[in-house]
Coordinates of C-alpha atoms in Angstrom, one line a residue:
M1 CA -16.9 -11.6 5.4
R2 CA -13.3 -11.7 4.2
R3 CA -12.7 -13.6 7.4
S4 CA -15.2 -16.3 6.2
T5 CA -13.4 -16.6 2.9
L6 CA -10.0 -17.0 4.7
L7 CA -11.5 -19.6 7.1
A8 CA -12.8 -21.6 4.1
A9 CA -9.3 -21.4 2.5
A10 CA -7.7 -22.5 5.7
T11 CA -10.2 -25.4 6.1
A12 CA -9.5 -26.6 2.6
T13 CA -5.8 -26.5 3.2
A14 CA -6.2 -28.4 6.5
L15 CA -8.4 -31.0 4.7
S16 CA -5.8 -31.4 2.0
A17 CA -3.0 -31.8 4.5
S18 CA -5.0 -34.3 6.6
L19 CA -4.9 -36.8 3.7
F20 CA -1.3 -37.3 4.6
T21 CA -1.1 -36.6 8.3
G22 CA -4.1 -38.4 9.9
T23 CA -3.4 -40.3 13.1
L24 CA -3.0 -44.1 12.5
P25 CA -5.3 -46.1 14.8
A26 CA -5.1 -49.7 15.6
R27 CA -6.8 -52.3 13.4
A28 CA -9.4 -54.7 14.7
D29 CA -6.8 -57.5 14.6
G30 CA -4.2 -55.5 16.5
T31 CA -1.9 -54.7 13.5
A32 CA -1.3 -51.3 12.0
G33 CA -2.3 -50.0 8.6
G34 CA -6.1 -50.0 8.8
P35 CA -8.5 -47.2 8.0
V36 CA -7.7 -43.7 9.3
L37 CA -10.2 -40.9 9.7
S38 CA -8.6 -37.5 9.1
D39 CA -11.7 -35.3 9.3
A40 CA -15.5 -35.1 8.9
D41 CA -16.9 -31.7 8.3
D42 CA -19.9 -30.0 6.6
W43 CA -17.8 -27.5 4.6
Y44 CA -20.5 -24.9 5.1
E45 CA -23.1 -27.2 3.6
P46 CA -25.2 -28.4 6.6
G47 CA -27.1 -30.9 4.5
L48 CA -23.9 -32.7 3.4
L49 CA -21.0 -34.4 5.2
F50 CA -17.5 -34.6 3.8
V51 CA -15.3 -37.4 5.3
T52 CA -11.6 -37.4 4.7
A53 CA -10.0 -40.8 5.3
H54 CA -7.3 -43.2 4.0
S55 CA -6.3 -46.8 4.4
D56 CA -3.8 -49.4 3.0
S57 CA -6.7 -51.1 1.3
P58 CA -9.7 -49.6 -0.5
L59 CA -12.3 -48.3 1.8
T60 CA -15.6 -50.2 1.4
R61 CA -17.9 -48.8 4.0
I62 CA -18.3 -45.4 5.8
T63 CA -20.9 -44.8 8.4
A64 CA -21.3 -41.4 10.2
H65 CA -23.3 -41.1 13.4
F66 CA -24.7 -37.8 14.8
H67 CA -25.3 -37.0 18.5
P68 CA -26.5 -33.6 19.8
L69 CA -23.4 -31.6 20.8
G70 CA -24.5 -31.4 24.5
A71 CA -25.8 -35.0 24.7
P72 CA -24.0 -37.3 27.3
D73 CA -22.0 -40.3 26.2
G74 CA -24.3 -43.3 25.6
A75 CA -27.3 -41.1 24.6
P76 CA -29.2 -42.3 21.5
E77 CA -27.9 -40.9 18.3
A78 CA -29.9 -38.4 16.4
G79 CA -29.3 -40.1 13.1
E80 CA -26.7 -41.6 10.8
T81 CA -25.7 -41.8 7.2
E82 CA -23.8 -44.3 5.1
D83 CA -24.8 -43.2 1.6
F84 CA -21.2 -42.0 0.8
T85 CA -19.8 -41.5 -2.6
Q86 CA -16.2 -40.6 -3.3
Y87 CA -15.9 -36.8 -3.8
S88 CA -12.1 -36.6 -4.5
G89 CA -9.0 -38.7 -4.5
Q90 CA -7.0 -40.9 -6.8
D91 CA -8.5 -44.2 -5.7
A92 CA -10.6 -45.6 -2.9
R93 CA -7.6 -45.9 -0.5
S94 CA -7.4 -42.1 0.1
G95 CA -9.6 -39.1 -0.5
V96 CA -12.8 -37.4 0.5
W97 CA -16.3 -39.0 0.5
R98 CA -19.6 -37.1 0.6
A99 CA -23.0 -38.1 1.9
P100 CA -26.4 -36.4 2.5
V101 CA -27.4 -35.7 6.1
H102 CA -31.1 -36.0 7.2
L103 CA -31.8 -35.0 10.8
A104 CA -35.1 -34.1 12.5
E105 CA -33.8 -31.1 14.4
L106 CA -31.6 -28.2 13.6
G107 CA -28.5 -27.7 15.9
D108 CA -24.9 -28.7 16.3
Y109 CA -24.0 -32.3 16.3
R110 CA -21.0 -34.4 17.4
I111 CA -19.8 -36.6 14.5
T112 CA -18.4 -40.1 15.0
V113 CA -17.4 -42.3 12.0
D114 CA -17.0 -46.1 11.4
L115 CA -14.7 -47.2 8.6
E116 CA -14.1 -50.5 7.0
D117 CA -11.7 -51.4 4.2
A118 CA -11.4 -54.3 1.7
S119 CA -9.1 -56.2 4.0
G120 CA -11.8 -56.4 6.6
A121 CA -10.0 -53.9 8.9
T122 CA -12.4 -51.7 10.8
V123 CA -12.4 -48.7 13.1
T124 CA -15.5 -47.6 14.9
G125 CA -16.7 -44.5 16.8
V126 CA -13.8 -42.3 15.6
L127 CA -14.6 -38.7 16.8
S128 CA -14.3 -36.0 14.2
P129 CA -12.3 -32.8 15.2
H130 CA -15.2 -30.8 13.7
T131 CA -18.8 -30.3 14.5
L132 CA -21.8 -30.6 12.1
H133 CA -23.5 -27.3 12.1
Y134 CA -27.0 -28.5 11.0
R135 CA -28.5 -25.0 10.6
T136 CA -30.3 -22.8 8.3
V137 CA -28.0 -21.4 5.5
L138 CA -28.2 -17.7 4.5
A139 CA -27.2 -16.8 0.9
I140 CA -27.6 -13.9 -1.5
S141 CA -29.4 -14.4 -4.8
G142 CA -29.9 -12.0 -7.7
L143 CA -27.0 -9.7 -6.7
T144 CA -26.7 -6.7 -9.0
T145 CA -24.5 -3.6 -9.1
T146 CA -25.7 -0.5 -10.9
P147 CA -23.8 0.9 -12.7
N148 CA -21.3 -1.8 -13.3
V149 CA -18.7 0.8 -14.3
P150 CA -19.3 4.1 -12.5
D151 CA -18.0 7.2 -14.1
Y152 CA -17.6 10.9 -13.3
L153 CA -21.3 11.7 -13.9
H154 CA -22.6 8.5 -12.3
Q155 CA -20.4 8.0 -9.3
E156 CA -22.8 6.3 -6.8
V157 CA -23.0 2.5 -7.0
S158 CA -26.2 0.7 -5.9
V159 CA -25.9 -2.9 -4.7
S160 CA -29.1 -4.9 -4.4
G161 CA -30.2 -8.5 -4.0
T162 CA -32.3 -10.9 -2.0
V163 CA -31.1 -12.8 1.1
V164 CA -32.7 -16.3 1.2
A165 CA -32.8 -18.9 3.9
R166 CA -32.4 -22.6 3.1
D167 CA -33.3 -25.3 5.7
P168 CA -31.0 -28.4 5.4
R169 CA -34.1 -30.5 6.1
D170 CA -35.6 -29.2 2.9
P171 CA -32.6 -28.2 0.8
D172 CA -34.6 -27.7 -2.4
T173 CA -36.7 -24.9 -0.9
S174 CA -35.6 -21.4 0.1
A175 CA -37.4 -18.5 1.6
P176 CA -36.8 -14.8 1.8
A177 CA -35.0 -13.8 5.0
A178 CA -36.3 -10.6 6.6
G179 CA -34.4 -8.4 9.0
I180 CA -31.0 -9.5 8.0
T181 CA -28.0 -7.2 8.1
V182 CA -26.0 -7.2 4.9
D183 CA -22.4 -6.0 5.0
T184 CA -20.9 -4.4 1.9
D185 CA -17.2 -3.7 1.6
A186 CA -15.8 -1.9 -1.5
G187 CA -12.1 -1.4 -1.1
H188 CA -11.7 0.9 1.9
L189 CA -15.4 1.6 2.2
H190 CA -17.9 -0.2 4.4
T191 CA -21.7 0.1 4.5
T192 CA -24.6 -2.0 5.7
A193 CA -28.2 -2.5 4.7
T194 CA -31.2 -4.5 6.2
T195 CA -33.4 -6.8 4.3
G196 CA -37.2 -6.1 4.1
A197 CA -40.0 -8.6 4.4
D198 CA -39.3 -9.9 0.9
G199 CA -35.6 -10.4 1.8
R200 CA -34.6 -7.6 -0.6
F201 CA -31.8 -5.1 0.3
T202 CA -30.1 -2.1 -1.3
A203 CA -26.9 -0.4 -0.3
A204 CA -25.1 2.5 -2.0
F205 CA -21.6 3.9 -2.0
V206 CA -19.2 6.1 -4.0
P207 CA -15.9 4.3 -4.9
S208 CA -12.8 5.9 -3.5
E209 CA -10.3 4.1 -5.8
P210 CA -10.1 3.1 -9.5
S211 CA -10.4 -0.6 -8.9
F212 CA -11.6 -2.6 -5.9
Q213 CA -13.2 -5.9 -4.8
L214 CA -16.8 -5.8 -3.8
Y215 CA -17.8 -8.1 -0.9
T216 CA -21.5 -8.4 -0.1
V217 CA -22.2 -10.8 2.8
P218 CA -25.3 -11.4 5.0
E219 CA -24.8 -11.6 8.7
A220 CA -26.4 -14.3 10.9
S221 CA -28.7 -11.8 12.6
G222 CA -32.4 -11.1 13.3
S223 CA -34.4 -14.4 13.3
Y224 CA -31.4 -16.3 11.9
R225 CA -28.7 -15.7 14.5
E226 CA -27.7 -19.4 14.4
A227 CA -27.6 -19.6 10.7
V228 CA -24.6 -20.7 8.6
V229 CA -23.2 -18.1 6.2
P230 CA -21.0 -19.8 3.5
P231 CA -17.9 -18.0 2.3
T232 CA -18.5 -15.2 -0.2
Y233 CA -16.3 -14.5 -3.1
P234 CA -15.8 -10.9 -4.3
Q235 CA -16.7 -9.1 -7.5
N236 CA -13.8 -7.3 -9.2
L237 CA -15.1 -3.8 -10.2
H238 CA -13.4 -0.7 -11.6
T239 CA -14.4 2.8 -12.4
S240 CA -14.1 4.8 -15.7
Q241 CA -11.5 7.4 -15.4
A242 CA -12.3 10.3 -17.7
P243 CA -9.6 12.3 -19.7
V244 CA -8.5 15.6 -18.2
R245 CA -7.0 18.6 -19.8
F246 CA -5.9 22.0 -18.6
S247 CA -4.5 25.3 -19.8
A248 CA -1.5 27.2 -18.4
S249 CA -0.6 30.9 -18.8
T250 CA 3.0 29.9 -19.3
H251 CA 5.1 26.7 -19.5
A252 CA 8.4 28.3 -18.5
L253 CA 9.5 30.6 -15.6
N254 CA 12.9 32.3 -15.3
L255 CA 13.1 33.5 -11.7
A256 CA 15.7 35.3 -9.8
Q257 CA 16.6 33.6 -6.5
G258 CA 14.0 34.6 -3.9
A259 CA 11.4 35.7 -6.4
T260 CA 8.0 34.0 -6.9
G261 CA 6.3 33.3 -10.2
T262 CA 2.6 32.7 -11.0
V263 CA 0.9 30.3 -13.4
T264 CA -2.9 30.5 -14.0
G265 CA -5.3 28.3 -16.0
R266 CA -8.4 26.1 -16.0
A267 CA -8.8 22.3 -15.7
E268 CA -11.6 20.4 -17.5
I269 CA -12.8 16.8 -17.6
Q270 CA -14.4 15.0 -20.6
T271 CA -17.8 13.5 -20.0
T272 CA -20.6 12.2 -22.2
A273 CA -22.0 15.8 -21.9
G274 CA -18.7 17.2 -23.3
W275 CA -15.8 19.0 -21.7
Q276 CA -16.8 20.7 -18.4
P277 CA -15.0 22.5 -15.6
L278 CA -13.1 20.2 -13.1
P279 CA -13.4 21.6 -9.6
N280 CA -11.4 20.6 -6.5
T281 CA -8.5 19.0 -8.4
A282 CA -4.8 19.3 -7.4
I283 CA -2.5 21.2 -9.7
A284 CA 1.2 20.5 -9.0
L285 CA 4.5 21.6 -10.4
G286 CA 7.5 19.5 -9.8
D287 CA 10.1 17.0 -11.1
Q288 CA 11.2 13.5 -10.0
A289 CA 12.9 14.8 -6.9
H290 CA 10.3 17.0 -5.3
V291 CA 7.1 19.1 -5.8
V292 CA 7.9 22.8 -6.3
A293 CA 4.3 24.2 -5.9
R294 CA 0.8 22.9 -5.4
T295 CA -2.7 24.3 -5.5
T296 CA -6.4 23.2 -6.1
T297 CA -8.9 24.3 -8.7
D298 CA -11.9 26.3 -7.5
S299 CA -15.6 25.5 -8.2
H300 CA -15.2 26.7 -11.8
G301 CA -12.1 24.7 -12.5
D302 CA -9.8 27.8 -12.3
Y303 CA -6.5 27.8 -10.5
T304 CA -3.6 30.2 -9.5
L305 CA -0.3 28.5 -8.8
H306 CA 2.4 30.5 -6.9
V307 CA 5.8 29.1 -7.8
P308 CA 8.7 29.8 -5.4
S309 CA 12.3 29.9 -6.5
D310 CA 13.7 27.7 -3.7
S311 CA 14.3 24.7 -6.0
P312 CA 15.4 24.9 -9.7
A313 CA 13.5 22.4 -11.8
P314 CA 14.6 22.7 -15.5
D315 CA 12.8 19.5 -16.4
A316 CA 9.6 19.8 -14.5
E317 CA 6.0 18.9 -15.2
L318 CA 2.7 20.7 -14.5
V319 CA 0.3 18.0 -13.5
A320 CA -3.5 18.2 -13.0
G321 CA -4.9 15.5 -10.7
T322 CA -3.4 12.5 -8.9
G323 CA -3.1 8.9 -10.0
D324 CA -5.3 7.4 -7.3
L325 CA -8.6 9.3 -8.1
P326 CA -11.4 7.0 -9.1
F327 CA -13.2 9.0 -11.8
Q328 CA -10.5 11.0 -13.6
Q329 CA -7.2 10.6 -15.3
T330 CA -4.2 12.9 -14.8
A331 CA -2.9 15.4 -17.4
A332 CA 0.7 16.7 -17.6
E333 CA 2.4 19.4 -19.5
P334 CA 6.2 20.0 -19.6
F335 CA 7.4 23.0 -17.6
T336 CA 10.8 24.7 -17.1
L337 CA 11.6 26.5 -13.9
H338 CA 15.0 28.3 -14.1
V339 CA 16.6 30.1 -11.1
A340 CA 19.8 32.1 -11.5
Y341 CA 22.5 31.0 -10.9
T342 CA 21.9 27.3 -11.6
T343 CA 24.3 24.8 -10.1
H344 CA 24.8 21.1 -11.1
T345 CA 25.4 18.4 -8.6
T346 CA 26.1 14.7 -9.2
L347 CA 26.4 11.8 -6.7
S348 CA 27.8 8.3 -7.2
P349 CA 27.2 6.4 -3.9
T350 CA 28.2 2.8 -3.3
L351 CA 27.1 0.6 -0.4
H352 CA 29.8 -2.0 0.4
D353 CA 29.6 -5.6 1.8
D354 CA 30.7 -4.4 5.2
G355 CA 27.8 -1.8 5.3
T356 CA 30.0 1.3 4.7
L357 CA 29.0 3.8 2.1
S358 CA 31.3 5.7 -0.1
A359 CA 29.9 8.8 -1.9
D360 CA 31.6 11.0 -4.4
G361 CA 30.5 13.6 -6.9
Y362 CA 31.0 17.1 -8.2
V363 CA 29.3 20.6 -8.2
S364 CA 29.6 23.1 -11.0
Y365 CA 27.9 26.2 -12.3
D366 CA 27.5 27.9 -15.7
D367 CA 27.2 31.6 -15.2
A368 CA 30.4 33.6 -15.1
H369 CA 28.9 36.2 -12.7
A370 CA 28.5 33.6 -10.0
H371 CA 31.0 32.9 -7.2
W372 CA 31.7 30.1 -4.9
P373 CA 30.9 30.5 -1.2
A374 CA 33.9 30.9 1.1
K375 CA 33.5 27.3 2.3
P376 CA 31.1 25.5 -0.1
T377 CA 29.6 22.3 1.2
V378 CA 27.4 19.4 0.0
T379 CA 25.0 17.7 2.4
L380 CA 24.5 14.0 2.0
Q381 CA 20.9 13.1 2.8
Y382 CA 18.8 9.9 3.1
S383 CA 15.2 9.0 3.2
Q384 CA 13.2 5.8 3.6
D385 CA 11.0 6.3 0.5
G386 CA 13.0 8.8 -1.6
K387 CA 10.2 11.3 -1.5
S388 CA 9.9 12.7 2.1
G389 CA 11.4 12.6 5.5
W390 CA 14.9 13.5 4.3
K391 CA 17.6 13.4 7.1
D392 CA 21.1 14.8 7.0
A393 CA 23.8 12.2 7.2
A394 CA 27.0 14.3 6.7
T395 CA 28.2 17.7 5.6
V396 CA 31.0 17.4 3.1
A397 CA 33.4 20.2 2.2
V398 CA 33.9 20.9 -1.5
P399 CA 37.6 22.0 -2.0
I400 CA 37.8 24.7 -4.7
R401 CA 40.6 23.8 -7.1
H402 CA 39.6 25.7 -10.4
N403 CA 37.2 28.5 -9.3
K404 CA 35.8 28.9 -12.8
P405 CA 32.4 28.4 -14.5
L406 CA 31.9 25.0 -16.1
W407 CA 34.7 23.4 -14.1
Q408 CA 33.7 20.6 -11.8
E409 CA 34.7 20.8 -8.2
T410 CA 34.7 17.3 -6.6
F411 CA 33.9 16.0 -3.2
A412 CA 34.1 12.6 -1.5
R413 CA 33.2 11.0 1.9
T414 CA 33.0 7.5 3.3
L415 CA 30.3 6.9 6.0
T416 CA 30.0 4.1 8.5
K417 CA 27.0 2.7 10.4
V418 CA 24.6 4.0 7.7
D419 CA 21.1 2.9 7.1
T420 CA 21.5 -0.1 4.7
D421 CA 18.1 0.4 3.1
A422 CA 17.5 4.0 2.1
Y423 CA 17.4 6.5 -0.8
W424 CA 20.4 8.8 -1.0
R425 CA 21.0 12.2 -2.5
A426 CA 23.4 15.1 -2.4
R427 CA 22.3 18.7 -2.0
F428 CA 24.6 21.6 -2.8
D429 CA 23.8 24.2 -0.1
G430 CA 24.4 27.2 -2.4
N431 CA 24.6 30.9 -1.5
P432 CA 23.0 34.2 -2.9
D433 CA 25.0 33.8 -6.2
L434 CA 24.4 30.1 -6.6
A435 CA 21.1 28.3 -6.3
S436 CA 21.0 25.1 -4.4
S437 CA 20.7 21.9 -6.4
T438 CA 19.8 18.4 -5.5
T439 CA 20.6 15.0 -7.2
K440 CA 17.9 12.5 -7.9
P441 CA 17.5 9.9 -5.2
V442 CA 19.5 6.7 -5.5
H443 CA 18.1 3.6 -3.8
L444 CA 20.9 1.7 -2.0
Y445 CA 20.1 -1.3 0.0
R446 CA 22.0 -4.2 1.5
Y447 CA 19.8 -6.3 3.7
A448 CA 21.2 -8.3 6.6
T449 CA 21.2 -12.1 5.9
R450 CA 21.1 -15.3 7.9
V451 CA 20.6 -19.0 7.6
T452 CA 18.1 -20.6 9.9
G453 CA 17.4 -24.2 10.7
F454 CA 20.7 -25.4 9.2
H455 CA 21.0 -29.2 9.4
A456 CA 23.1 -31.8 7.6
S457 CA 21.6 -35.3 7.2
P458 CA 21.8 -38.1 7.6
D459 CA 23.9 -38.1 10.7
P460 CA 25.6 -40.5 11.1
V461 CA 26.3 -41.3 7.5
R462 CA 28.2 -44.0 5.6
K463 CA 31.3 -42.9 3.7
G464 CA 30.6 -42.3 0.1
Q465 CA 26.9 -41.7 0.7
P466 CA 25.3 -38.3 -0.1
I467 CA 24.7 -35.6 2.6
S468 CA 21.8 -33.2 2.1
F469 CA 21.5 -29.8 3.7
A470 CA 18.3 -28.2 5.1
G471 CA 17.9 -24.6 6.2
T472 CA 16.4 -21.4 5.0
L473 CA 18.3 -18.4 3.7
Q474 CA 16.6 -15.1 4.8
Y475 CA 17.1 -11.4 4.6
K476 CA 15.9 -8.7 7.0
K477 CA 13.8 -5.9 5.6
G478 CA 12.9 -3.5 8.3
T479 CA 12.1 -5.6 11.3
T480 CA 10.9 -8.7 9.3
W481 CA 13.0 -11.6 8.1
K482 CA 11.9 -12.9 4.7
A483 CA 13.0 -15.8 2.5
L484 CA 15.8 -15.0 0.0
A485 CA 15.1 -16.9 -3.2
G486 CA 17.8 -17.7 -5.7
G487 CA 20.7 -17.0 -3.3
S488 CA 24.1 -18.7 -3.4
P489 CA 25.2 -19.3 0.1
T490 CA 28.7 -20.9 0.5
L491 CA 29.2 -24.3 1.9
Y492 CA 32.4 -24.9 4.0
F493 CA 33.9 -27.9 5.7
K494 CA 36.2 -28.3 8.7
P495 CA 37.6 -31.8 9.2
R496 CA 37.6 -33.2 12.7
G497 CA 40.7 -32.1 14.5
S498 CA 41.2 -29.1 12.2
S499 CA 40.7 -25.4 13.1
T500 CA 40.2 -24.2 9.5
Y501 CA 37.2 -24.2 7.3
H502 CA 37.7 -25.0 3.6
Y503 CA 35.5 -23.8 0.8
V504 CA 33.4 -26.6 -0.7
C505 CA 30.8 -25.2 -3.1
E506 CA 28.0 -22.8 -3.6
L507 CA 24.5 -24.0 -2.6
D508 CA 21.3 -23.0 -4.3
T509 CA 18.0 -21.8 -2.7
D510 CA 14.5 -22.3 -4.0
K511 CA 11.7 -19.7 -4.2
N512 CA 11.1 -20.2 -0.4
G513 CA 14.8 -19.7 0.5
H514 CA 15.3 -23.4 1.3
L515 CA 18.8 -24.7 0.8
K516 CA 19.4 -27.1 -2.2
G517 CA 22.5 -29.1 -2.7
R518 CA 24.3 -32.4 -1.8
V519 CA 27.9 -33.5 -1.2
T520 CA 29.5 -36.9 -0.8
A521 CA 30.5 -37.9 2.8
Q522 CA 34.2 -38.5 3.1
Q523 CA 35.2 -37.9 6.8
D524 CA 34.0 -36.7 10.1
G525 CA 33.7 -32.9 10.5
T526 CA 31.7 -29.8 10.8
W527 CA 29.8 -28.3 7.9
A528 CA 29.1 -24.6 7.8
V529 CA 27.1 -22.3 5.5
A530 CA 27.0 -18.6 5.1
L531 CA 26.1 -16.0 2.5
S532 CA 29.7 -14.8 2.0
R533 CA 30.4 -14.7 -1.7
E534 CA 28.8 -13.0 -4.7
T535 CA 26.4 -11.0 -2.5
A536 CA 26.1 -8.5 -5.5
T537 CA 24.8 -5.1 -4.4
H538 CA 21.8 -6.0 -2.2
Y539 CA 22.8 -8.3 0.6
L540 CA 25.3 -8.2 3.5
A541 CA 27.4 -11.3 4.3
S542 CA 25.9 -13.5 7.0
T543 CA 27.6 -15.3 9.9
K544 CA 28.4 -19.1 9.6
V545 CA 26.0 -21.6 11.0
T546 CA 27.3 -25.1 11.6
D547 CA 26.4 -28.8 12.0
Y548 CA 28.7 -31.7 12.8
V549 CA 28.3 -35.0 10.9
D550 CA 29.8 -38.4 11.9
V551 CA 31.0 -40.4 8.9
R552 CA 31.3 -44.2 9.4

């Protein structure tokens, strides 16, 4: 069903494009410029034909002929129509014309079209690239969803309606279609139902996300296997997420390293019947860097959360629920988890134009009873999403210069051949006296860039005339090259006989990454373009691409 919608969109795009790209046939008098047929199609309306055409003079007559698809050449036609009225277009020289189709038998038909314009130029028997599917049309009427906005107490959604069949030979009359399979898609969920003798169907599902698009589409099945099913457009639905609250036995834990703390409480959800226990809901304790502990409420909404001391989290939150649940909100309470002896680590990473990464920072502690390890180190780590899958990039020694509380001990390292699109953090490895500490992830990315399809035109060009540049500036994210909008690639020029490129100017790029800019032709030579200046913090310099232009 989504495929049908996309096909319709693709058809509309092709029809629009065909106004400008139709093949130009010969006129009756042997000259060019006469009527041109771009397309003839039913547009999922078997009782109508849409003809897309253009000519240098206004079109005055259009006749469409229909032959059974399997009929041999020369066989009698099954019918014709010339009752065309213009459907779209600025004037009668170009656009789409529409006419009703009346045939005796259902089936698929080959379409040929005769065209005549005001100059008297004609073309006859032009074969359309599409076929007329003169078949029964299946559609859904009276589609309803109950409830329109499901909530925690009313989660199941019922979708019902009637599938009707319409014969193009009698387009004003429709009949219930029995035994039809109806597909229902609601976000990630899929279900089916079958129509009864009266064409009615009912399908039910429980949403799995807060907002989703509902597609309900009949299949060409049962007694209507050859039917046409027009594209179906979705309904935008959403759920009602009820407020959540919870209690906690404490909002602060001060733990010795290696100890475990406990937090207990109850989660509740607000419904039209009042606040009631919320079962099977996640309770998590964590900060922006990581989750410290997690549990789930029982059937009565009660929970017990065991909190380890592995990761200090002085500015944490205790959270009930997750943001992607369809029928409930999340609730959060501030929480402090302190582990002696706390350390503090900072990281200032920089990713350079050449792809190298420089990282520096410091580690410190507050408690006078703590002592540095014999050889303290910081581990530089990276991750693709900044949340999981952390990998060690390097272990950096922290030279001890002060050996006192509150004094910052610095570290620094430059890395080569690093991932140029990753989150970075520094983790102080700690010891029994000093708890480990980790910086917040910092997203550093420098995408590889390139210019494709570079071309200078015209070539040759007269001196003093403008030269335009075509090409696309792209960047590589993962394994995919994408358009780089708003970039400023540098234009260079090397005169004929020279071995040196000279800076000319900066080009612009549009929203699709296409190069924009002109220069005035002065002499023969090679033009080159590359992203090499003002790459800011997100893109690596590209290699030059070139094109030679002859100036006359």
